[in-house]
Coordinates of C-alpha atoms (C1' of nucleotides) in Angstrom, one line a residue:
Chain A
X13 CA 0.1 0.1 -0.1
X14 CA 1.4 3.4 -1.0
X15 CA 0.0 6.7 -0.3
X16 CA 0.2 7.5 -4.1
X17 CA -2.1 4.4 -4.8
X18 CA -4.5 5.8 -2.4
X19 CA -4.5 9.2 -3.8
X20 CA -5.4 7.4 -7.1
X21 CA -7.9 5.2 -5.7
X22 CA -9.8 8.5 -4.1
X23 CA -9.6 10.2 -7.6
X24 CA -11.6 7.1 -9.0
X25 CA -14.0 7.2 -6.3
X26 CA -14.5 11.0 -6.8
X27 CA -14.7 10.8 -10.6
X28 CA -16.2 7.4 -11.0
X29 CA -14.1 6.4 -14.2
X30 CA -10.5 5.6 -14.7
X31 CA -10.4 8.0 -17.5
X32 CA -11.8 10.9 -15.7
X33 CA -9.4 10.2 -12.6
X34 CA -6.5 9.9 -15.0
X35 CA -7.4 13.4 -16.3
X36 CA -7.4 14.8 -12.7
X37 CA -4.2 13.3 -11.7
X38 CA -2.4 14.0 -15.1
X39 CA -1.7 10.4 -15.5
X40 CA -2.7 8.0 -18.5
X41 CA -5.5 5.9 -17.8
X42 CA -3.5 2.7 -18.2
X43 CA -1.5 4.0 -15.4
X44 CA -4.7 4.5 -13.1
X45 CA -5.7 1.3 -14.1
X46 CA -2.3 -0.4 -13.2
X47 CA -2.1 1.4 -9.7
X48 CA -5.8 0.2 -8.9
X49 CA -4.8 -3.5 -9.9
X50 CA -1.5 -3.2 -7.9
X51 CA -3.2 -2.1 -5.0
X52 CA -5.8 -4.7 -5.2
X53 CA -3.1 -7.3 -5.3
X54 CA -1.5 -6.0 -2.4
X55 CA -4.6 -5.9 -0.2
X56 CA -5.9 -9.3 -1.7
X57 CA -9.3 -7.8 -2.3
X58 CA -11.5 -6.4 -5.2
X59 CA -11.9 -2.7 -4.6
X60 CA -14.1 -1.9 -7.8
X61 CA -16.5 -3.6 -9.9
X62 CA -15.7 -2.5 -13.6
X63 CA -18.6 -1.6 -16.1
X64 CA -19.1 0.1 -19.4
X65 CA -20.1 3.4 -17.2
X66 CA -17.1 3.1 -15.0
X67 CA -15.9 1.8 -11.6
X68 CA -18.2 1.0 -8.7
X69 CA -17.1 0.5 -5.2
X70 CA -17.4 -3.1 -3.6
X71 CA -17.8 -3.3 0.0
X72 CA -14.1 -3.7 0.5
X73 CA -13.7 -0.5 -1.5
X74 CA -16.2 1.4 0.7
X75 CA -14.4 0.3 3.8
X76 CA -11.0 1.4 2.2
X77 CA -12.5 4.7 1.3
X78 CA -12.6 6.1 4.9
X79 CA -9.2 4.9 5.5
X80 CA -7.7 6.4 2.4
X81 CA -9.1 9.8 3.2
X82 CA -7.9 9.5 6.9
X83 CA -4.3 8.4 5.8
X84 CA -4.0 11.1 3.3
X85 CA -5.2 13.9 5.6
X86 CA -2.9 12.7 8.3
X87 CA -0.1 12.6 5.6
X88 CA -0.8 16.1 4.8
X89 CA -1.0 17.2 8.3
X90 CA 2.3 15.6 9.4
X91 CA 3.9 17.4 6.4
X92 CA 2.7 20.5 7.9
X93 CA 3.6 19.7 11.4
X94 CA 7.1 18.7 10.6
X95 CA 7.7 21.6 8.7
X96 CA 6.7 23.8 11.5
X97 CA 3.6 25.0 9.9
X98 CA 0.4 25.2 11.8
X99 CA -2.2 22.5 11.4
X100 CA -4.8 23.3 8.9
X101 CA -8.5 23.0 9.5
X102 CA -10.8 23.1 6.6
X103 CA -14.3 24.7 7.3
X104 CA -17.4 24.8 5.0
X105 CA -20.0 27.1 5.2
X106 CA -22.9 27.9 3.0
X107 CA -22.4 31.1 0.9
X108 CA -25.4 32.7 3.0
X109 CA -23.5 32.1 6.1
X110 CA -20.0 33.0 4.8
X111 CA -20.6 36.9 5.1
X112 CA -22.5 37.1 8.2
X113 CA -21.4 34.3 10.7
X114 CA -18.2 33.2 9.7
X115 CA -16.3 36.2 10.6
X116 CA -16.8 35.9 14.4
X117 CA -16.1 32.0 14.4
X118 CA -12.9 32.7 12.6
X119 CA -12.2 35.5 15.1
X120 CA -12.7 32.9 17.9
X121 CA -10.3 30.4 16.2
X122 CA -7.7 33.2 15.9
X123 CA -7.9 34.2 19.6
X124 CA -7.9 30.7 20.9
X125 CA -6.2 28.5 18.9
X126 CA -3.4 30.6 16.9
X127 CA -1.8 27.3 16.3
X128 CA -4.5 26.5 13.7
X129 CA -4.9 27.7 10.3
X130 CA -8.7 27.8 9.3
X131 CA -9.5 27.6 5.6
X132 CA -12.9 28.5 4.7
X133 CA -14.6 26.6 1.8
X134 CA -17.9 28.4 0.7
X135 CA -20.6 26.2 -0.8
X136 CA -23.8 26.8 -2.4
X137 CA -25.7 23.7 -1.5
X138 CA -26.1 22.1 1.8
X139 CA -26.0 18.6 0.7
X140 CA -22.7 19.0 -0.9
X141 CA -21.2 20.5 2.1
X142 CA -22.4 17.7 4.2
X143 CA -21.1 15.1 1.5
X144 CA -17.6 17.0 1.9
X145 CA -17.7 16.6 5.5
X146 CA -18.8 12.8 5.2
X147 CA -16.0 12.2 2.7
X148 CA -13.1 13.8 4.4
X149 CA -12.9 16.8 2.1
X150 CA -13.6 19.2 5.1
X151 CA -12.8 18.8 8.7
X152 CA -16.2 20.6 9.7
X153 CA -19.0 22.6 8.5
X154 CA -21.2 25.6 9.7
X155 CA -24.7 25.6 9.1
X156 CA -28.1 26.6 10.9
X157 CA -30.2 24.1 12.5
X158 CA -32.3 23.6 15.4
X159 CA -33.3 20.5 17.7
X160 CA -31.2 17.9 19.2
X161 CA -30.1 16.3 15.8
X162 CA -28.6 17.4 12.7
X163 CA -31.2 17.7 10.4
X164 CA -33.9 18.9 13.1
X165 CA -34.5 21.9 11.0
X166 CA -35.7 19.7 8.3
X167 CA -33.2 19.0 5.8
X168 CA -32.1 15.5 5.2
X169 CA -29.1 14.6 7.4
X170 CA -26.5 12.0 6.1
X171 CA -26.8 8.4 7.2
X172 CA -23.3 8.6 8.6
X173 CA -23.0 9.5 12.2
X174 CA -22.3 13.3 12.6
X175 CA -21.3 15.1 15.9
X176 CA -21.8 18.8 16.4
X177 CA -21.7 21.6 18.7
X178 CA -23.9 24.7 18.8
X179 CA -21.9 27.8 18.5
X180 CA -24.4 30.7 19.0
X181 CA -28.1 31.0 19.0
X182 CA -29.5 32.8 15.9
X183 CA -32.7 34.7 17.0
X184 CA -35.1 35.0 14.3
X185 CA -37.8 38.0 13.4
X186 CA -41.0 37.6 11.8
X187 CA -41.2 41.0 10.0
X188 CA -43.8 43.1 8.0
X189 CA -44.2 46.6 7.1
X190 CA -45.3 49.0 9.8
X191 CA -48.8 49.4 8.2
X192 CA -49.5 45.8 8.2
X193 CA -52.9 45.2 10.0
X194 CA -51.1 42.6 12.3
X195 CA -48.5 44.9 13.4
X196 CA -50.1 46.1 16.4
X197 CA -51.1 42.8 17.7
X198 CA -49.3 40.9 20.4
X199 CA -49.3 37.4 21.2
X200 CA -49.9 36.2 17.9
X201 CA -50.3 32.5 16.9
X202 CA -49.5 30.5 13.6
X203 CA -53.2 30.5 13.0
X204 CA -53.7 34.3 12.8
X205 CA -51.1 34.1 10.2
X206 CA -52.5 31.6 7.7
X207 CA -53.9 33.7 5.2
X208 CA -50.5 36.0 5.0
X209 CA -48.3 36.3 2.1
X210 CA -44.9 34.7 3.3
X211 CA -42.0 35.8 1.4
X212 CA -39.4 33.1 1.1
X213 CA -36.2 32.0 -0.8
X214 CA -35.9 28.4 -2.3
X215 CA -37.0 25.3 -0.2
X216 CA -33.5 24.5 0.7
X217 CA -33.1 27.8 2.6
X218 CA -32.9 27.4 6.3
X219 CA -35.4 30.1 6.8
X220 CA -38.0 28.3 4.6
X221 CA -37.6 25.4 6.8
X222 CA -37.8 27.4 9.9
X223 CA -40.9 28.8 8.3
X224 CA -42.2 25.5 7.9
X225 CA -41.7 24.4 11.4
X226 CA -42.9 27.5 13.0
X227 CA -45.8 28.7 10.7
X228 CA -46.7 25.6 9.1
X229 CA -48.3 25.2 5.6
X230 CA -50.9 27.9 6.1
X231 CA -49.1 31.3 4.6
X232 CA -49.0 31.4 1.3
X233 CA -45.5 31.2 0.0
X234 CA -44.2 33.9 -2.4
X235 CA -40.7 33.1 -3.6
X236 CA -38.7 36.2 -4.1
X237 CA -35.0 35.6 -3.5
X238 CA -32.2 36.0 -0.9
X239 CA -32.5 37.6 2.6
X240 CA -31.8 41.3 1.2
X241 CA -34.7 40.6 -1.2
X242 CA -37.2 39.3 1.3
X243 CA -36.4 42.4 3.5
X244 CA -36.9 44.7 0.8
X245 CA -40.3 43.1 -0.2
X246 CA -41.5 43.2 3.2
X247 CA -40.6 46.7 3.8
X248 CA -42.6 47.6 0.7
X249 CA -45.6 45.7 2.4
X250 CA -45.6 42.9 0.0
X251 CA -45.9 40.4 2.6
X252 CA -44.6 39.0 5.8
X253 CA -40.9 37.4 6.3
X254 CA -39.2 35.2 8.6
X255 CA -35.4 36.3 8.7
X256 CA -32.5 36.3 11.0
X257 CA -33.1 39.2 13.5
X258 CA -29.4 40.8 12.8
X259 CA -30.3 41.0 9.2
X260 CA -33.3 43.2 10.1
X261 CA -31.7 45.1 12.8
X262 CA -31.3 48.5 10.7
X263 CA -34.8 48.2 9.2
X264 CA -36.1 48.0 12.7
X265 CA -34.1 51.2 13.9
X266 CA -35.1 53.1 10.8
X267 CA -38.7 52.1 11.4
X268 CA -39.2 50.6 7.8
X269 CA -40.0 47.0 9.3
X270 CA -41.6 46.1 12.8
X271 CA -41.5 42.5 14.3
X272 CA -44.7 41.0 14.6
X273 CA -45.7 39.7 18.1
X274 CA -45.3 35.7 17.3
X275 CA -42.9 34.0 19.7
X276 CA -40.1 32.6 17.9
X277 CA -37.6 29.8 19.1
X278 CA -33.9 30.6 17.9
X279 CA -32.1 28.7 15.2
X280 CA -28.6 27.4 16.2
X281 CA -25.4 28.1 14.4
X282 CA -24.1 24.6 14.3
X283 CA -20.5 23.2 13.9
X284 CA -21.0 19.7 12.4
X285 CA -18.4 16.9 11.9
X286 CA -18.0 13.4 11.1
X287 CA -17.9 11.4 14.2
X288 CA -15.0 9.0 14.7
X289 CA -13.0 10.4 12.0
X290 CA -10.8 13.2 13.1
X291 CA -7.7 13.8 10.9
X292 CA -6.2 16.4 13.2
X293 CA -5.1 15.3 16.9
X294 CA -7.3 17.0 19.2
X295 CA -9.6 17.9 16.9
X296 CA -12.6 17.9 19.3
X297 CA -10.7 20.5 21.3
X298 CA -10.1 22.6 18.3
X299 CA -13.7 22.6 17.2
X300 CA -14.9 23.6 20.6
X301 CA -12.7 26.7 20.5
X302 CA -15.2 27.9 18.3
X303 CA -18.1 28.0 20.9
X304 CA -19.5 31.1 22.6
X305 CA -18.0 31.8 25.9
Chain B
X21 CA 6.3 11.0 1.5
X22 CA 6.1 7.3 1.3
X23 CA 4.8 4.8 3.8
X24 CA 8.0 2.8 3.1
X25 CA 10.1 5.8 3.9
X26 CA 8.2 6.3 7.1
X27 CA 9.0 2.5 8.2
X28 CA 12.7 3.1 7.2
X29 CA 12.5 6.3 9.4
X30 CA 11.2 4.5 12.2
X31 CA 13.8 1.8 11.9
X32 CA 16.5 4.3 11.9
X33 CA 14.8 6.0 15.2
X34 CA 14.8 2.7 16.8
X35 CA 18.1 1.1 16.0
X36 CA 20.0 4.6 15.9
X37 CA 22.4 3.7 13.2
X38 CA 21.6 3.6 9.3
X39 CA 23.6 0.4 9.6
X40 CA 21.7 -1.3 12.0
X41 CA 18.5 -0.1 10.6
X42 CA 19.6 -1.7 7.3
X43 CA 20.3 -5.0 8.7
X44 CA 16.6 -4.9 10.4
X45 CA 15.0 -3.9 7.2
X46 CA 17.0 -6.2 5.1
X47 CA 18.5 -3.4 3.2
X48 CA 21.9 -1.9 2.2
X49 CA 22.8 0.8 4.2
X50 CA 23.1 3.2 1.5
X51 CA 19.5 2.4 0.4
X52 CA 18.5 3.4 4.0
X53 CA 20.6 6.6 3.7
X54 CA 19.2 7.3 0.4
X55 CA 15.6 6.9 1.5
X56 CA 16.0 9.2 4.4
X57 CA 17.8 11.9 2.2
X58 CA 14.7 11.7 -0.1
X59 CA 12.4 11.8 2.7
X60 CA 14.1 15.0 4.1
X61 CA 14.1 16.7 0.6
X62 CA 10.4 16.0 0.1
X63 CA 9.6 17.3 3.6
X64 CA 12.0 20.1 3.2
X65 CA 13.6 19.7 6.9
X66 CA 16.3 17.7 8.4
X67 CA 15.3 14.9 10.4
X68 CA 18.6 13.6 11.8
X69 CA 21.9 15.0 12.8
X70 CA 24.6 12.7 11.6
X71 CA 27.4 11.7 13.8
X72 CA 30.1 9.0 14.3
X73 CA 27.9 7.1 16.8
X74 CA 24.7 7.2 14.6
X75 CA 21.7 9.1 13.9
X76 CA 20.2 11.6 16.2
X77 CA 16.6 13.1 15.8
X78 CA 16.4 16.8 15.2
X79 CA 13.1 18.7 16.5
X80 CA 11.5 18.1 13.1
X81 CA 12.5 14.4 13.5
X82 CA 10.9 14.2 16.9
X83 CA 7.7 15.8 15.3
X84 CA 7.5 13.2 12.4
X85 CA 8.0 10.4 14.8
X86 CA 4.5 10.3 16.4
X87 CA 3.0 10.8 12.8
X88 CA 5.0 7.9 11.3
X89 CA 3.8 5.6 13.9
X90 CA 0.3 6.7 13.6
X91 CA 0.2 6.4 9.8
X92 CA 2.1 3.1 9.8
X93 CA -0.6 1.7 12.4
X94 CA -3.4 3.4 10.4
X95 CA -2.1 1.7 7.3
X96 CA -2.1 -1.8 9.0
X97 CA -5.4 -1.5 10.4
X98 CA -6.7 -0.3 7.0
X99 CA -5.4 -3.4 5.3
X100 CA -6.9 -5.6 8.1
X101 CA -10.3 -3.9 7.9
X102 CA -10.5 -3.8 4.1
X103 CA -9.6 -7.6 4.0
X104 CA -12.5 -8.2 6.3
X105 CA -10.1 -9.2 9.2
X106 CA -10.7 -7.8 12.8
X107 CA -8.9 -4.9 13.9
X108 CA -6.0 -5.8 16.1
X109 CA -5.3 -4.4 19.6
X110 CA -1.9 -5.2 20.8
X111 CA -1.9 -5.1 24.6
X112 CA 0.9 -5.4 26.8
X113 CA 1.2 -6.8 30.3
X114 CA 4.0 -7.7 32.5
X115 CA 4.8 -11.4 32.8
X116 CA 3.9 -11.3 36.6
X117 CA 0.3 -10.2 35.4
X118 CA 0.0 -12.4 32.3
X119 CA -0.9 -15.4 34.1
X120 CA -3.4 -14.0 36.6
X121 CA -5.2 -11.0 35.2
X122 CA -5.0 -11.2 31.4
X123 CA -7.3 -14.1 31.0
X124 CA -10.3 -12.3 32.5
X125 CA -9.6 -9.2 30.6
X126 CA -9.2 -11.3 27.5
X127 CA -12.5 -12.9 28.4
X128 CA -14.3 -9.6 28.7
X129 CA -12.8 -8.6 25.1
X130 CA -14.1 -11.5 23.5
X131 CA -17.3 -11.2 24.9
X132 CA -18.1 -7.5 24.4
X133 CA -15.8 -6.8 21.3
X134 CA -15.7 -10.0 19.1
X135 CA -14.7 -7.8 16.3
X136 CA -11.4 -6.9 17.7
X137 CA -8.2 -9.2 17.9
X138 CA -6.2 -8.8 21.1
X139 CA -2.5 -9.8 20.8
X140 CA -0.9 -10.1 24.3
X141 CA 2.8 -9.1 24.6
X142 CA 4.3 -10.0 27.8
X143 CA 7.3 -8.0 29.0
X144 CA 9.3 -8.3 32.0
X145 CA 9.9 -4.6 32.7
X146 CA 7.4 -2.1 33.2
X147 CA 9.6 0.9 31.9
X148 CA 9.8 -1.2 28.6
X149 CA 6.3 -1.8 28.6
X150 CA 5.4 1.9 29.0
X151 CA 8.0 2.8 26.5
X152 CA 6.0 0.6 23.8
X153 CA 3.0 2.1 24.7
X154 CA 4.6 5.8 24.3
X155 CA 6.3 4.9 21.1
X156 CA 3.2 3.2 19.7
X157 CA 4.4 -0.4 19.4
X158 CA 1.4 -1.2 21.9
X159 CA -2.0 0.2 21.9
X160 CA -2.5 -0.3 25.6
X161 CA -0.7 -1.8 28.4
X162 CA -1.9 -3.6 31.8
X163 CA -0.3 -3.0 35.1
X164 CA -0.8 -2.6 38.9
X165 CA -1.2 1.0 40.2
X166 CA -3.0 3.0 42.6
X167 CA -4.3 6.7 43.1
X168 CA -5.3 9.1 40.6
X169 CA -2.2 9.3 38.3
X170 CA -0.3 6.7 36.5
X171 CA 2.5 6.0 38.5
X172 CA 0.8 6.8 41.8
X173 CA 2.0 3.3 43.1
X174 CA 5.5 4.5 43.1
X175 CA 7.0 3.8 39.7
X176 CA 8.3 6.7 37.3
X177 CA 5.6 7.5 34.9
X178 CA 6.7 8.8 31.4
X179 CA 6.7 12.3 30.5
X180 CA 4.1 11.8 27.8
X181 CA 0.5 12.1 28.8
X182 CA -1.2 8.6 29.6
X183 CA -4.7 8.1 29.9
X184 CA -6.1 5.0 32.0
X185 CA -9.1 3.2 33.2
X186 CA -9.3 1.0 36.3
X187 CA -10.5 -2.2 35.4
X188 CA -10.6 -4.1 38.5
X189 CA -9.5 -3.6 42.3
X190 CA -6.8 -5.9 43.1
X191 CA -7.4 -6.6 47.0
X192 CA -4.2 -7.1 48.8
X193 CA -3.5 -9.2 52.0
X194 CA -0.4 -8.9 54.6
X195 CA 0.1 -12.5 55.5
X196 CA 1.9 -14.5 58.2
X197 CA 2.0 -17.9 59.4
X198 CA -0.7 -18.9 62.0
X199 CA 1.9 -18.9 64.7
X200 CA 2.8 -15.2 64.2
X201 CA 2.4 -13.4 67.6
X202 CA 0.5 -10.4 65.7
X203 CA -1.7 -13.1 64.0
X204 CA -4.5 -12.7 66.7
X205 CA -4.3 -8.8 66.8
X206 CA -6.9 -6.7 65.2
X207 CA -6.6 -2.9 64.2
X208 CA -2.9 -3.2 63.6
X209 CA -0.9 -0.3 62.5
X210 CA 2.1 0.0 60.3
X211 CA 4.0 1.2 63.7
X212 CA 3.1 -2.6 65.0
X213 CA 5.0 -3.9 62.2
X214 CA 8.1 -1.7 61.9
X215 CA 10.2 -4.5 63.5
X216 CA 8.8 -7.3 61.2
X217 CA 10.7 -8.9 58.4
X218 CA 8.9 -8.1 55.2
X219 CA 9.6 -10.6 52.3
X220 CA 9.7 -9.0 49.0
X221 CA 10.6 -9.2 45.6
X222 CA 12.8 -6.6 43.5
X223 CA 12.2 -2.8 44.0
X224 CA 10.5 -2.9 40.7
X225 CA 7.8 -5.0 42.0
X226 CA 4.3 -3.5 42.3
X227 CA 3.9 -5.3 45.9
X228 CA 7.4 -3.9 46.8
X229 CA 6.1 -0.3 45.9
X230 CA 2.7 -1.1 47.6
X231 CA 4.6 -2.2 50.9
X232 CA 6.6 1.0 50.8
X233 CA 3.3 3.2 50.7
X234 CA 1.4 1.2 53.3
X235 CA 4.2 0.0 55.7
X236 CA 6.8 2.7 55.2
X237 CA 10.5 2.0 55.7
X238 CA 10.0 0.3 59.0
X239 CA 9.8 -3.4 58.4
X240 CA 13.3 -5.2 57.4
X241 CA 13.1 -6.3 53.7
X242 CA 14.0 -9.8 53.1
X243 CA 14.4 -10.0 49.4
X244 CA 13.3 -13.7 48.5
X245 CA 11.7 -13.9 44.9
X246 CA 8.3 -13.9 43.1
X247 CA 4.8 -14.3 44.5
X248 CA 5.0 -18.0 45.1
X249 CA 8.3 -18.0 47.0
X250 CA 7.0 -15.0 49.1
X251 CA 4.1 -17.0 50.0
X252 CA 6.2 -20.2 50.8
X253 CA 8.4 -18.4 53.1
X254 CA 5.5 -16.7 54.9
X255 CA 4.1 -20.1 55.4
X256 CA 7.3 -21.2 57.0
X257 CA 7.1 -18.4 59.3
X258 CA 9.9 -16.5 57.9
X259 CA 8.2 -13.2 57.9
X260 CA 5.2 -11.4 56.9
X261 CA 4.4 -10.5 53.0
X262 CA 2.2 -8.1 51.1
X263 CA 0.6 -10.0 48.4
X264 CA -2.5 -10.1 46.1
X265 CA -5.2 -11.7 48.2
X266 CA -6.2 -14.2 45.3
X267 CA -2.9 -15.6 45.3
X268 CA -3.0 -16.6 49.0
X269 CA -6.7 -17.8 49.0
X270 CA -5.7 -21.3 49.1
X271 CA -3.2 -20.7 51.8
X272 CA -6.1 -19.1 53.9
X273 CA -8.4 -22.0 53.3
X274 CA -5.7 -24.7 54.2
X275 CA -4.9 -22.5 57.3
X276 CA -1.1 -22.1 56.3
X277 CA -1.4 -18.5 56.4
X278 CA -3.6 -16.0 57.9
X279 CA -4.4 -12.3 57.1
X280 CA -2.8 -9.7 59.5
X281 CA -5.3 -7.2 60.9
X282 CA -4.0 -4.2 59.1
X283 CA -6.6 -2.3 57.0
X284 CA -5.1 -2.5 53.3
X285 CA -6.3 -0.2 50.4
X286 CA -6.7 -2.0 47.0
X287 CA -4.3 -1.7 44.0
X288 CA -6.0 -1.4 40.8
X289 CA -5.6 -3.3 37.6
X290 CA -5.2 -0.4 35.4
X291 CA -5.4 -0.2 31.4
X292 CA -3.0 2.4 30.2
X293 CA -2.5 4.1 26.8
X294 CA -1.1 7.1 25.2
X295 CA -3.4 10.2 25.3
X296 CA -4.3 11.6 21.9
X297 CA -2.7 8.7 19.9
X298 CA -5.2 6.2 19.0
X299 CA -4.6 4.3 16.0
X300 CA -7.7 2.1 16.1
X301 CA -11.0 4.1 15.3
X302 CA -13.1 4.2 18.6
X303 CA -10.1 2.8 20.5
X304 CA -11.4 4.4 23.7
X305 CA -14.7 2.6 23.4
X306 CA -12.8 -0.6 22.8
X307 CA -10.6 -0.2 25.7
X308 CA -13.6 0.7 27.8
X309 CA -14.9 -3.0 26.9
X310 CA -12.4 -4.5 29.3
X311 CA -13.9 -2.5 32.4
X312 CA -15.7 -4.3 35.2
X313 CA -19.7 -4.2 34.8
Chain C
dC20 C1' -24.6 -2.4 -37.2
dC21 C1' -21.8 1.1 -35.8
dG22 C1' -19.8 4.8 -33.0
dA23 C1' -18.6 6.2 -28.5
dG24 C1' -16.9 5.4 -24.2
dC25 C1' -15.1 2.4 -21.0
dG26 C1' -11.0 -0.3 -18.7
dT27 C1' -7.4 -3.5 -19.7
dT28 C1' -3.2 -5.5 -21.9
dC29 C1' 1.2 -5.4 -23.6
dG30 C1' 5.8 -3.8 -25.2
dG31 C1' 9.0 -0.3 -24.5
dA32 C1' 10.7 4.1 -22.4
dA33 C1' 11.9 6.8 -18.3
dA34 C1' 12.4 6.8 -13.6
dT35 C1' 13.0 5.0 -9.2
dT36 C1' 15.3 2.1 -6.2
dC37 C1' 18.6 -1.0 -4.6
dC38 C1' 23.3 -2.8 -4.4
dG39 C1' 28.3 -2.9 -3.8
dA40 C1' 32.6 -0.8 -3.6
dA41 C1' 35.1 3.2 -2.1
dC42 C1' 35.6 7.1 0.4
dG43 C1' 35.9 10.4 4.3
dG44 C1' 35.2 11.5 9.2
dG45 C1' 35.3 10.9 14.3
dA46 C1' 36.4 8.0 18.3
dC47 C1' 38.9 5.0 20.5
dG48 C1' 42.9 2.2 22.1
dT49 C1' 47.7 1.4 21.8
Chain D
dA6 C1' 50.5 10.4 16.9
dC7 C1' 48.8 6.7 14.4
dG8 C1' 46.0 2.7 13.2
dT9 C1' 41.6 0.5 13.6
dC10 C1' 36.8 0.5 13.7
dC11 C1' 32.4 2.2 12.8
dC12 C1' 29.6 5.1 11.0
dG13 C1' 27.2 7.6 7.0
dT14 C1' 27.6 9.1 2.2
dT15 C1' 28.8 9.0 -2.6
dC16 C1' 28.7 7.0 -7.1
dG17 C1' 28.1 3.9 -11.0
dG18 C1' 25.6 0.3 -12.5
dA19 C1' 22.0 -3.5 -12.2
dA20 C1' 17.1 -4.7 -11.2
dT21 C1' 12.9 -3.2 -10.5
dT22 C1' 8.9 0.0 -10.7
dT23 C1' 6.0 3.3 -13.2
dC24 C1' 4.3 5.5 -16.7
dC25 C1' 3.1 5.9 -21.8
dG26 C1' 0.9 5.1 -26.2
dA27 C1' -1.0 2.0 -29.1
dA28 C1' -4.2 -1.7 -29.6
dC29 C1' -7.9 -4.3 -28.0
dG30 C1' -12.5 -6.2 -26.3
dC31 C1' -16.9 -4.9 -24.1
dT32 C1' -21.2 -2.7 -23.4
dC33 C1' -24.5 0.5 -24.6
dG34 C1' -27.2 4.0 -27.4
dG35 C1' -28.5 5.5 -31.5

DNA sequence: CCGAGCGTTCGGAAATTCCGAACGGGACGT
DNA sequence: ACGTCCCGTTCGGAATTTCCGAACGCTCGG
C-alpha cells in the first residue's frame, strides 16, 4: 500500500471512471488502472466492479475509502507539522452564512487557537457541504439548524454519524411593514397568520425550513430571493418574512420594518463534523474553540 | 512522503544507526541513507543529525516520529479492515500479570468486542512496557497501580500524557504464618509492624512499591523472589508478606497463612494508553470494553 | 450495425530503487 | 600520533517499478 495509490484510488472514487481520474491526476488511464490493480493485489481484495459506465466500489472498496481519506489527511497534516507550519482546519460554510457568521467564528479560532490555520470553503448547497464533511474533504462545516439532531431544522441528514456543537443562537424575527394590520397585535399565533403572504427563498433555504416548522403550511409562499430581497419586499408591504434578526436590525431602527408578535424559537449556528473520523490530533478540542464563551 | 520511507525512518529511530536499521530492514545501508535523504528532501527539513555514533533526531524528526507511527499503524489497520479481518489491539502486560489477570480481561474483550483481535505482549520490565505504549508499538498496557495518576504506586511515569481506566480492584493481603505473634491482633497499624521482616521481591515489583506506601520503611526487607516464593516463606514463618489476596486464597483455606489485621487499600488493575494517539477508530470505546461491569 | 466510451493488456521508455565498492570523518585504543 | 573500527555517504551500474501510447475487447445507445 502506497499513499500514491490511495490518492489514485480516491480520484477514481470521486470521478467514477479511470479515464476522468487519469485526467484529474495528469496520468494516462493505463497508469491509473495499473495502480488500482496493484493496490488490489497488495490488499488481496477487489475494490471496484468494472462496468461500461465506470468503476463502482465494492464493500471492501467502501471500507478502504474512509481509511484512504484519513491516511492522506494525516500525511498532509504530518507534513505541515514537521515543517513547523500550523495545522489546517478546512471549514465549510454555506455562502449565505459566509458573510454573516463566519467572521466571528474565525475571530474566535484566531484568538483561542492561533496554532491552527482555518481555511474557509464556501458552498452553495447544504447537501454538497455535508457530503464533503462525510467524505473527508472538510474537517467540519457551519450551518443553521435546530433541535437535538443534525437535520432537526428539516433538511435530510446523511446516514453517517455526525457530531456537532451549537456555537451561537441565531434569533429570528417575523417582520412586516409598519402599516401591516397585524403589526400592533401581540401574542399572535400561527393560526393568525395562515392567510398571510410569506416571502421566501428556495425550499433548501434554512429560513424556508424554519418557516415550515414555525408557521406550518398556512401562509401562502411567495418566492422572491435571498435575505436582502425578502427584507426589501417586506418593507414595501408585499408580505411578511421570517429572517435572522440581525439582518433586519437596521430596518427596525429606521422604522421600515416591525417585528410581529409571534414568539419564535432561535435557530442555532451549528458546527458539524464526522463522528469518529478526526484527521487532526485533538480535533474535538480545536472545534470547541469556536464555541461561545 | 511514502509509507516505505516512514517505515525506514522508524527503523533508524529505533536502531539509532543506518547500519543497524539496514540490517533490520534487510536493505543495504546506502539504501537506508538514500531513503532518509529523499524523505528529508520531500519534507524540506532535516530529520537527523549525523554523527560518528549514529543518527540523532532533530526537533523536526521528533515531530515526525509520532505521525510516522500513527500512519503506519493506520495503514496496517486499514489493510486488516479492508480484508474483512478484525482490528488488532496489541496489549502489553508484565509477565507477572500475564498469568493471573490477563485471562479475565481477554474474556471480557471476547465477550463484548468480538470484532477485535487482542494480541498479548508479555514483558519483563514495566518501563519497557510503558515505552512500547508511548512509542506506539502497543495500543495499551495492563499494570498494577494506585491513586489518581499513572505512577501513583511509586514507579516513574513517562513524561508523555497517558490515559487510563481502572478495570478491577486488586485486593491485597498482609499475611503471616498462623503462629505469628501478631496473628490474633486486630486493628494493627504500620507502627506495630516496623520491627517485622517483610518478604519482598525486587524494587520494581508492584508489591514492593505497595509495601513502601502502606508500611513505610520500618519493616526489614528480605528479598526472596516472586509471589509463590514469598508465599512459601511466609507459610514457613520466615516473615510477613504483602501479596494479592487471590494468590493466597488457597493458603487461607488450608490454614497455612492468616491475614494480619492491618487495613489495606486495594491496588488497581489499570489499562493505560497514550493520550491523543489512537490508531484504532473508536479505540477508547474498545478499551472501555475491558472494564468491570 | 456502428460509433462512443469504458477499462485493460502489452511492449517499451523513463524513472526510481537498490546494491556493492570506495571514500571520508570521528572516536577510541595503543 | 597513528592505526583500527564504525559510521554515513557518494557513485556507477543493475534491477525493478512506473508510466506511456497503441491496440484491443466489451457494453450501450442511436
